[in-house]
Amino acid sequence: MAQGGHQQQLFRIYRDTRASVLEQSLRKLGVERLGKDDVQKMQWEVLEAKIGNWIHYMRIAVKLLFAGEKKICDHILDGVDPLRDQCFAEVTVSSVSVLLSFGEAIAKSKRSPEKLFVLLDMYEIMRELHSEIELLFESKACIEMREAALSLTKRLAETVQETFVDFEEAVEKDATKTTVLDGTVHPLTSYVINYVKFLFDYQSTLKQLFKEFDASDPDALLASVTTRMMQALQNNLDGKSKQYRDPSLTHLFLMNNIHYIVRSVQRSEAKDLLGDDWVQIHRRIVQQHANQYKRISWAKDVQILQCLSAQGGASGGGGAMGADGSASGMPRSMVKDRFKTFNVQFEELHQRQSQWTVPDSELRESLRLAVAEVLLPAYRSFHKRFGPMVENGKNPQKYIRYSPEVLDHMMNEFFEGKTWNEQKR
């Protein structure tokens, strides 16, 4: 036909026949033409599944269907080069358009944090297929398809970059009213940390993506993105910590959350990028909040420790008893009053702080130990020195409710996140 001068007739028959076969193959796979409006209306779960399918379809289309069409075209139209290239372009153009239009619709649709990872998956497949697309569609007749594929790859990369910025802003401005009453790790903290962990599953893809826009060191750019996300989270946590009326709980909350961030970073690939300095600085911040908690709850000028001070009467010598039963210069009535006040203060602290939570076992134990080191020696000393004065009188159990051993045991219930009903049991 070509030699007989019927090139255009051959071209039309070939194009219509093979384009129809190719489009039918894609339909059988499940490919459908979807635009931006269709994508916007879909539930996220449905859209996520369709994106997963699209990645699968792209691989099959490029590696099998388009590659197969190229072989057929090259074989049948061998020696008729201009016609061959035009035929292949016309056979595939509609199918390529259907596939790429879905990618464009996703890239241009409303951005959201959960879309980041599917966008990266889409970018990955476009990068993976790049050399094969360039080879299949290398002729001048196929230039539009080559450019459309390249354009989609760049658009996906841009959307990923924009999503990073959106995510940082969303984290910093997160105004959810969720208050963790026990001061434990906030849901936002675990969400952001999991997000960053997932991000590092895409390290090589991200580094490739950064090169699309910036000639700088991709490791440094990834570290910068991660640091900004962490900083946005910390800024938000600072704001959330102000919701607590008890300043001790404010510091406990910040200690828990920053400790969770540091520990998560240490256990992930983020540690190598953020570096030891970042880890050390944030460890110190955790310690500062632990110290602030201790200072506010258990400083010497706090009332519970003032109860256990030997001061209050004339400084006495040994254990000589006065006529009113006083020892060391403190009247028995004052000793009773001190024990009673201590009981009330300790029970209130115990009730409150055993409802608070320190989820990390090591941190919890070190904090309990720090509290015990302040309270127990003072109580033991006071109990040993003044306890006999009350024990020799009427109803000693009314005033001395706790032995040092029982007190020690009760302090081991601090930071367990117990409810009030559990405490009563």
GROMACS .gro file of C-alpha atoms in nm:
model
  425
    1MET     CA    1   0.000   0.000   0.000
    2ALA     CA    2   0.281   0.238   0.091
    3GLN     CA    3   0.469   0.156  -0.230
    4GLY     CA    4   0.145   0.197  -0.430
    5GLY     CA    5   0.097   0.552  -0.302
    6HIS     CA    6  -0.175   0.474  -0.046
    7GLN     CA    7   0.022   0.590   0.257
    8GLN     CA    8  -0.258   0.803   0.407
    9GLN     CA    9  -0.512   0.523   0.371
   10LEU     CA   10  -0.267   0.282   0.535
   11PHE     CA   11  -0.201   0.539   0.808
   12ARG     CA   12  -0.576   0.580   0.888
   13ILE     CA   13  -0.651   0.207   0.888
   14TYR     CA   14  -0.347   0.127   1.100
   15ARG     CA   15  -0.411   0.414   1.344
   16ASP     CA   16  -0.782   0.340   1.395
   17THR     CA   17  -0.732  -0.034   1.434
   18ARG     CA   18  -0.434  -0.030   1.672
   19ALA     CA   19  -0.549   0.273   1.877
   20SER     CA   20  -0.880   0.095   1.938
   21VAL     CA   21  -0.701  -0.225   2.047
   22LEU     CA   22  -0.472  -0.030   2.283
   23GLU     CA   23  -0.759   0.167   2.438
   24GLN     CA   24  -0.955  -0.156   2.486
   25SER     CA   25  -0.655  -0.316   2.660
   26LEU     CA   26  -0.638  -0.021   2.903
   27ARG     CA   27  -1.014  -0.036   2.969
   28LYS     CA   28  -0.983  -0.407   3.049
   29LEU     CA   29  -0.707  -0.321   3.296
   30GLY     CA   30  -0.944  -0.076   3.466
   31VAL     CA   31  -0.808   0.257   3.337
   32GLU     CA   32  -1.071   0.530   3.326
   33ARG     CA   33  -1.052   0.895   3.225
   34LEU     CA   34  -1.079   1.106   3.541
   35GLY     CA   35  -1.036   1.480   3.568
   36LYS     CA   36  -0.971   1.720   3.854
   37ASP     CA   37  -1.342   1.753   3.938
   38ASP     CA   38  -1.385   1.374   3.960
   39VAL     CA   39  -1.082   1.348   4.187
   40GLN     CA   40  -1.205   1.627   4.419
   41LYS     CA   41  -1.535   1.448   4.480
   42MET     CA   42  -1.379   1.115   4.582
   43GLN     CA   43  -1.344   0.990   4.938
   44TRP     CA   44  -0.977   0.965   5.036
   45GLU     CA   45  -0.983   0.583   5.070
   46VAL     CA   46  -1.127   0.545   4.718
   47LEU     CA   47  -0.879   0.794   4.573
   48GLU     CA   48  -0.585   0.627   4.746
   49ALA     CA   49  -0.684   0.291   4.593
   50LYS     CA   50  -0.719   0.450   4.247
   51ILE     CA   51  -0.372   0.608   4.278
   52GLY     CA   52  -0.227   0.266   4.368
   53ASN     CA   53  -0.396   0.121   4.059
   54TRP     CA   54  -0.272   0.409   3.841
   55ILE     CA   55   0.090   0.337   3.939
   56HIS     CA   56   0.033  -0.027   3.843
   57TYR     CA   57  -0.131   0.075   3.512
   58MET     CA   58   0.152   0.315   3.424
   59ARG     CA   59   0.410   0.040   3.464
   60ILE     CA   60   0.208  -0.206   3.253
   61ALA     CA   61   0.128   0.055   2.987
   62VAL     CA   62   0.487   0.173   2.937
   63LYS     CA   63   0.672  -0.154   2.983
   64LEU     CA   64   0.427  -0.385   2.804
   65LEU     CA   65   0.150  -0.215   2.604
   66PHE     CA   66   0.333   0.087   2.456
   67ALA     CA   67   0.654  -0.113   2.416
   68GLY     CA   68   0.452  -0.385   2.240
   69GLU     CA   69   0.288  -0.129   2.008
   70LYS     CA   70   0.629   0.010   1.921
   71LYS     CA   71   0.753  -0.337   1.822
   72ILE     CA   72   0.445  -0.403   1.605
   73CYS     CA   73   0.469  -0.061   1.445
   74ASP     CA   74   0.843  -0.096   1.376
   75HIS     CA   75   0.787  -0.443   1.227
   76ILE     CA   76   0.488  -0.365   1.002
   77LEU     CA   77   0.604  -0.024   0.888
   78ASP     CA   78   0.971  -0.114   0.855
   79GLY     CA   79   1.130   0.113   0.595
   80VAL     CA   80   0.849   0.371   0.598
   81ASP     CA   81   1.009   0.584   0.872
   82PRO     CA   82   0.810   0.909   0.868
   83LEU     CA   83   0.482   0.715   0.851
   84ARG     CA   84   0.597   0.470   1.116
   85ASP     CA   85   0.673   0.746   1.371
   86GLN     CA   86   0.347   0.927   1.294
   87CYS     CA   87   0.146   0.603   1.324
   88PHE     CA   88   0.296   0.516   1.663
   89ALA     CA   89   0.230   0.869   1.790
   90GLU     CA   90  -0.133   0.866   1.674
   91VAL     CA   91  -0.197   0.512   1.808
   92THR     CA   92  -0.073   0.595   2.157
   93VAL     CA   93  -0.164   0.963   2.204
   94SER     CA   94  -0.513   0.908   2.343
   95SER     CA   95  -0.404   0.630   2.582
   96VAL     CA   96  -0.108   0.834   2.707
   97SER     CA   97  -0.340   1.131   2.759
   98VAL     CA   98  -0.589   0.924   2.965
   99LEU     CA   99  -0.311   0.801   3.194
  100LEU     CA  100  -0.131   1.132   3.237
  101SER     CA  101  -0.451   1.333   3.286
  102PHE     CA  102  -0.525   1.136   3.604
  103GLY     CA  103  -0.174   1.214   3.734
  104GLU     CA  104  -0.224   1.583   3.652
  105ALA     CA  105  -0.563   1.583   3.827
  106ILE     CA  106  -0.402   1.447   4.146
  107ALA     CA  107  -0.109   1.690   4.126
  108LYS     CA  108  -0.347   1.987   4.086
  109SER     CA  109  -0.611   1.874   4.335
  110LYS     CA  110  -0.644   2.022   4.683
  111ARG     CA  111  -0.330   1.950   4.884
  112SER     CA  112  -0.338   1.764   5.216
  113PRO     CA  113  -0.070   1.601   5.437
  114GLU     CA  114  -0.190   1.245   5.377
  115LYS     CA  115  -0.148   1.292   5.001
  116LEU     CA  116   0.226   1.350   5.035
  117PHE     CA  117   0.321   0.982   5.029
  118VAL     CA  118   0.104   0.890   4.730
  119LEU     CA  119   0.244   1.193   4.547
  120LEU     CA  120   0.591   1.056   4.620
  121ASP     CA  121   0.483   0.713   4.493
  122MET     CA  122   0.358   0.876   4.173
  123TYR     CA  123   0.677   1.078   4.136
  124GLU     CA  124   0.878   0.756   4.188
  125ILE     CA  125   0.701   0.571   3.908
  126MET     CA  126   0.743   0.866   3.670
  127ARG     CA  127   1.118   0.878   3.750
  128GLU     CA  128   1.145   0.501   3.715
  129LEU     CA  129   0.977   0.505   3.371
  130HIS     CA  130   1.150   0.823   3.251
  131SER     CA  131   1.425   0.661   3.041
  132GLU     CA  132   1.180   0.413   2.882
  133ILE     CA  133   0.932   0.691   2.798
  134GLU     CA  134   1.215   0.896   2.642
  135LEU     CA  135   1.320   0.595   2.433
  136LEU     CA  136   0.969   0.490   2.323
  137PHE     CA  137   0.862   0.843   2.234
  138GLU     CA  138   1.195   0.967   2.100
  139SER     CA  139   1.073   1.070   1.755
  140LYS     CA  140   0.970   1.425   1.665
  141ALA     CA  141   0.610   1.306   1.616
  142CYS     CA  142   0.595   1.206   1.985
  143ILE     CA  143   0.736   1.526   2.134
  144GLU     CA  144   0.406   1.626   2.299
  145MET     CA  145   0.387   1.296   2.490
  146ARG     CA  146   0.747   1.323   2.605
  147GLU     CA  147   0.687   1.676   2.725
  148ALA     CA  148   0.357   1.583   2.895
  149ALA     CA  149   0.530   1.305   3.092
  150LEU     CA  150   0.814   1.536   3.194
  151SER     CA  151   0.566   1.809   3.287
  152LEU     CA  152   0.373   1.568   3.511
  153THR     CA  153   0.695   1.460   3.685
  154LYS     CA  154   0.784   1.823   3.759
  155ARG     CA  155   0.429   1.909   3.866
  156LEU     CA  156   0.429   1.619   4.112
  157ALA     CA  157   0.764   1.738   4.252
  158GLU     CA  158   0.628   2.092   4.294
  159THR     CA  159   0.317   1.965   4.470
  160VAL     CA  160   0.535   1.763   4.710
  161GLN     CA  161   0.737   2.078   4.790
  162GLU     CA  162   0.418   2.279   4.846
  163THR     CA  163   0.276   2.002   5.066
  164PHE     CA  164   0.585   2.021   5.290
  165VAL     CA  165   0.520   2.391   5.347
  166ASP     CA  166   0.148   2.327   5.409
  167PHE     CA  167   0.232   2.052   5.657
  168GLU     CA  168   0.470   2.272   5.857
  169GLU     CA  169   0.208   2.547   5.875
  170ALA     CA  170  -0.068   2.303   5.967
  171VAL     CA  171   0.143   2.156   6.251
  172GLU     CA  172   0.244   2.494   6.388
  173LYS     CA  173  -0.111   2.628   6.376
  174ASP     CA  174  -0.287   2.307   6.485
  175ALA     CA  175  -0.559   2.433   6.718
  176THR     CA  176  -0.725   2.104   6.812
  177LYS     CA  177  -0.873   2.136   7.158
  178THR     CA  178  -0.751   1.789   7.256
  179THR     CA  179  -0.587   1.841   7.594
  180VAL     CA  180  -0.408   1.538   7.733
  181LEU     CA  181  -0.518   1.576   8.094
  182ASP     CA  182  -0.244   1.347   8.228
  183GLY     CA  183   0.041   1.532   8.049
  184THR     CA  184   0.136   1.235   7.832
  185VAL     CA  185   0.250   1.238   7.467
  186HIS     CA  186   0.002   1.441   7.259
  187PRO     CA  187  -0.159   1.273   6.952
  188LEU     CA  188  -0.013   1.552   6.736
  189THR     CA  189   0.340   1.456   6.849
  190SER     CA  190   0.303   1.089   6.755
  191TYR     CA  191   0.133   1.189   6.426
  192VAL     CA  192   0.418   1.420   6.323
  193ILE     CA  193   0.686   1.171   6.430
  194ASN     CA  194   0.521   0.891   6.233
  195TYR     CA  195   0.495   1.127   5.936
  196VAL     CA  196   0.869   1.201   5.954
  197LYS     CA  197   0.949   0.828   5.986
  198PHE     CA  198   0.747   0.756   5.671
  199LEU     CA  199   0.930   1.041   5.502
  200PHE     CA  200   1.261   0.864   5.556
  201ASP     CA  201   1.130   0.558   5.372
  202TYR     CA  202   1.144   0.788   5.067
  203GLN     CA  203   1.493   0.925   5.127
  204SER     CA  204   1.637   0.850   4.783
  205THR     CA  205   1.320   0.972   4.608
  206LEU     CA  206   1.321   1.296   4.806
  207LYS     CA  207   1.686   1.361   4.730
  208GLN     CA  208   1.616   1.309   4.360
  209LEU     CA  209   1.313   1.539   4.386
  210PHE     CA  210   1.514   1.816   4.555
  211LYS     CA  211   1.757   1.810   4.263
  212GLU     CA  212   1.471   1.916   4.034
  213PHE     CA  213   1.475   2.260   4.198
  214ASP     CA  214   1.800   2.305   4.384
  215ALA     CA  215   2.163   2.221   4.312
  216SER     CA  216   2.245   2.220   4.686
  217ASP     CA  217   2.334   1.910   4.888
  218PRO     CA  218   2.013   1.698   4.896
  219ASP     CA  219   2.106   1.559   5.240
  220ALA     CA  220   2.120   1.913   5.377
  221LEU     CA  221   1.783   1.996   5.218
  222LEU     CA  222   1.620   1.686   5.368
  223ALA     CA  223   1.770   1.772   5.708
  224SER     CA  224   1.634   2.125   5.672
  225VAL     CA  225   1.281   2.002   5.592
  226THR     CA  226   1.289   1.761   5.887
  227THR     CA  227   1.423   2.025   6.129
  228ARG     CA  228   1.151   2.270   6.026
  229MET     CA  229   0.881   2.007   6.085
  230MET     CA  230   1.024   1.931   6.432
  231GLN     CA  231   1.043   2.301   6.514
  232ALA     CA  232   0.684   2.357   6.402
  233LEU     CA  233   0.578   2.073   6.633
  234GLN     CA  234   0.772   2.215   6.929
  235ASN     CA  235   0.623   2.561   6.874
  236ASN     CA  236   0.276   2.408   6.880
  237LEU     CA  237   0.351   2.202   7.192
  238ASP     CA  238   0.469   2.517   7.371
  239GLY     CA  239   0.130   2.669   7.299
  240LYS     CA  240  -0.059   2.358   7.408
  241SER     CA  241   0.140   2.339   7.734
  242LYS     CA  242  -0.010   2.674   7.840
  243GLN     CA  243  -0.353   2.508   7.866
  244TYR     CA  244  -0.252   2.352   8.198
  245ARG     CA  245  -0.333   2.543   8.515
  246ASP     CA  246  -0.071   2.353   8.714
  247PRO     CA  247   0.279   2.470   8.607
  248SER     CA  248   0.425   2.136   8.724
  249LEU     CA  249   0.207   1.958   8.468
  250THR     CA  250   0.310   2.209   8.199
  251HIS     CA  251   0.674   2.101   8.238
  252LEU     CA  252   0.583   1.732   8.267
  253PHE     CA  253   0.389   1.757   7.938
  254LEU     CA  254   0.680   1.928   7.757
  255MET     CA  255   0.929   1.682   7.908
  256ASN     CA  256   0.721   1.382   7.789
  257ASN     CA  257   0.669   1.514   7.437
  258ILE     CA  258   1.023   1.632   7.368
  259HIS     CA  259   1.161   1.310   7.515
  260TYR     CA  260   0.935   1.114   7.277
  261ILE     CA  261   1.064   1.323   6.984
  262VAL     CA  262   1.431   1.271   7.083
  263ARG     CA  263   1.391   0.897   7.142
  264SER     CA  264   1.207   0.853   6.809
  265VAL     CA  265   1.479   1.044   6.622
  266GLN     CA  266   1.751   0.834   6.786
  267ARG     CA  267   1.579   0.515   6.669
  268SER     CA  268   1.531   0.632   6.311
  269GLU     CA  269   1.738   0.731   6.010
  270ALA     CA  270   1.665   1.095   6.095
  271LYS     CA  271   1.943   1.075   6.358
  272ASP     CA  272   2.218   1.066   6.094
  273LEU     CA  273   2.079   1.370   5.915
  274LEU     CA  274   1.991   1.583   6.219
  275GLY     CA  275   2.318   1.493   6.391
  276ASP     CA  276   2.440   1.439   6.748
  277ASP     CA  277   2.428   1.810   6.832
  278TRP     CA  278   2.054   1.822   6.765
  279VAL     CA  279   2.000   1.516   6.986
  280GLN     CA  280   2.215   1.656   7.271
  281ILE     CA  281   2.044   1.997   7.263
  282HIS     CA  282   1.700   1.837   7.286
  283ARG     CA  283   1.809   1.596   7.559
  284ARG     CA  284   1.911   1.899   7.762
  285ILE     CA  285   1.568   2.054   7.701
  286VAL     CA  286   1.406   1.735   7.839
  287GLN     CA  287   1.628   1.758   8.149
  288GLN     CA  288   1.545   2.127   8.195
  289HIS     CA  289   1.173   2.051   8.201
  290ALA     CA  290   1.230   1.764   8.446
  291ASN     CA  291   1.426   2.002   8.672
  292GLN     CA  292   1.155   2.267   8.645
  293TYR     CA  293   0.888   2.012   8.741
  294LYS     CA  294   1.096   1.911   9.044
  295ARG     CA  295   1.163   2.273   9.142
  296ILE     CA  296   0.796   2.375   9.127
  297SER     CA  297   0.654   2.064   9.297
  298TRP     CA  298   0.926   1.982   9.548
  299ALA     CA  299   1.138   2.288   9.622
  300LYS     CA  300   1.227   2.358   9.987
  301ASP     CA  301   0.984   2.649  10.006
  302VAL     CA  302   0.692   2.427   9.895
  303GLN     CA  303   0.446   2.385  10.182
  304ILE     CA  304   0.472   2.005  10.205
  305LEU     CA  305   0.846   2.029  10.279
  306GLN     CA  306   0.799   2.320  10.519
  307CYS     CA  307   0.578   2.086  10.726
  308LEU     CA  308   0.879   1.858  10.772
  309SER     CA  309   1.113   2.135  10.884
  310ALA     CA  310   1.239   2.111  11.244
  311GLN     CA  311   1.210   2.488  11.263
  312GLY     CA  312   0.910   2.644  11.428
  313GLY     CA  313   1.013   2.645  11.787
  314ALA     CA  314   1.331   2.731  11.974
  315SER     CA  315   1.615   2.521  11.843
  316GLY     CA  316   1.646   2.251  12.102
  317GLY     CA  317   1.922   2.013  12.185
  318GLY     CA  318   1.867   1.642  12.246
  319GLY     CA  319   1.542   1.462  12.288
  320ALA     CA  320   1.453   1.594  12.633
  321MET     CA  321   1.079   1.613  12.693
  322GLY     CA  322   0.918   1.926  12.836
  323ALA     CA  323   0.612   1.920  13.064
  324ASP     CA  324   0.382   1.954  12.761
  325GLY     CA  325   0.555   1.663  12.591
  326SER     CA  326   0.767   1.879  12.361
  327ALA     CA  327   1.096   1.761  12.226
  328SER     CA  328   1.365   1.965  12.058
  329GLY     CA  329   1.174   2.279  12.142
  330MET     CA  330   0.861   2.201  11.930
  331PRO     CA  331   0.532   2.162  12.121
  332ARG     CA  332   0.341   1.839  12.073
  333SER     CA  333   0.040   2.034  11.940
  334MET     CA  334   0.260   2.182  11.667
  335VAL     CA  335   0.404   1.839  11.581
  336LYS     CA  336   0.051   1.699  11.547
  337ASP     CA  337  -0.047   1.990  11.333
  338ARG     CA  338   0.259   1.941  11.111
  339PHE     CA  339   0.179   1.570  11.061
  340LYS     CA  340  -0.185   1.650  10.981
  341THR     CA  341  -0.089   1.919  10.732
  342PHE     CA  342   0.166   1.688  10.573
  343ASN     CA  343  -0.098   1.413  10.531
  344VAL     CA  344  -0.340   1.649  10.359
  345GLN     CA  345  -0.068   1.792  10.133
  346PHE     CA  346   0.077   1.452  10.041
  347GLU     CA  347  -0.263   1.293   9.973
  348GLU     CA  348  -0.353   1.579   9.744
  349LEU     CA  349  -0.021   1.550   9.558
  350HIS     CA  350  -0.050   1.171   9.542
  351GLN     CA  351  -0.404   1.187   9.408
  352ARG     CA  352  -0.308   1.440   9.143
  353GLN     CA  353   0.035   1.316   9.037
  354SER     CA  354  -0.052   0.948   9.023
  355GLN     CA  355  -0.310   1.050   8.760
  356TRP     CA  356  -0.034   1.215   8.557
  357THR     CA  357   0.152   0.997   8.309
  358VAL     CA  358   0.517   0.954   8.216
  359PRO     CA  359   0.495   0.682   7.949
  360ASP     CA  360   0.869   0.614   7.920
  361SER     CA  361   0.967   0.371   8.198
  362GLU     CA  362   1.324   0.499   8.239
  363LEU     CA  363   1.215   0.861   8.255
  364ARG     CA  364   0.936   0.770   8.498
  365GLU     CA  365   1.175   0.590   8.733
  366SER     CA  366   1.434   0.868   8.725
  367LEU     CA  367   1.165   1.127   8.803
  368ARG     CA  368   1.027   0.919   9.092
  369LEU     CA  369   1.377   0.877   9.227
  370ALA     CA  370   1.436   1.253   9.209
  371VAL     CA  371   1.113   1.315   9.402
  372ALA     CA  372   1.194   1.044   9.658
  373GLU     CA  373   1.541   1.190   9.714
  374VAL     CA  374   1.379   1.518   9.815
  375LEU     CA  375   1.081   1.397  10.020
  376LEU     CA  376   1.183   1.069  10.186
  377PRO     CA  377   1.493   1.185  10.379
  378ALA     CA  378   1.299   1.488  10.511
  379TYR     CA  379   1.004   1.270  10.616
  380ARG     CA  380   1.224   0.999  10.771
  381SER     CA  381   1.412   1.259  10.972
  382PHE     CA  382   1.094   1.431  11.092
  383HIS     CA  383   0.922   1.098  11.164
  384LYS     CA  384   1.219   0.968  11.361
  385ARG     CA  385   1.264   1.286  11.560
  386PHE     CA  386   0.905   1.384  11.635
  387GLY     CA  387   0.709   1.063  11.574
  388PRO     CA  388   0.760   0.928  11.930
  389MET     CA  389   0.593   1.242  12.076
  390VAL     CA  390   0.271   1.158  11.892
  391GLU     CA  391   0.297   0.779  11.920
  392ASN     CA  392   0.305   0.808  12.300
  393GLY     CA  393  -0.017   1.012  12.301
  394LYS     CA  394  -0.383   0.940  12.214
  395ASN     CA  395  -0.490   0.824  11.866
  396PRO     CA  396  -0.142   0.837  11.709
  397GLN     CA  397  -0.278   0.692  11.378
  398LYS     CA  398  -0.490   1.005  11.343
  399TYR     CA  399  -0.171   1.206  11.292
  400ILE     CA  400   0.088   0.957  11.164
  401ARG     CA  401  -0.088   0.790  10.873
  402TYR     CA  402   0.223   0.685  10.686
  403SER     CA  403   0.542   0.509  10.775
  404PRO     CA  404   0.842   0.603  10.556
  405GLU     CA  405   0.805   0.261  10.387
  406VAL     CA  406   0.439   0.320  10.298
  407LEU     CA  407   0.525   0.667  10.173
  408ASP     CA  408   0.798   0.518   9.953
  409HIS     CA  409   0.549   0.265   9.812
  410MET     CA  410   0.291   0.537   9.739
  411MET     CA  411   0.547   0.749   9.559
  412ASN     CA  412   0.600   0.456   9.324
  413GLU     CA  413   0.245   0.516   9.204
  414PHE     CA  414   0.331   0.862   9.075
  415PHE     CA  415   0.303   0.915   8.697
  416GLU     CA  416   0.107   0.593   8.636
  417GLY     CA  417  -0.195   0.765   8.482
  418LYS     CA  418  -0.429   0.608   8.739
  419THR     CA  419  -0.790   0.721   8.748
  420TRP     CA  420  -0.943   0.841   9.074
  421ASN     CA  421  -1.148   0.516   9.098
  422GLU     CA  422  -0.834   0.305   9.063
  423GLN     CA  423  -0.669   0.503   9.342
  424LYS     CA  424  -0.966   0.446   9.574
  425ARG     CA  425  -0.950   0.073   9.510
   0.00000   0.00000   0.00000
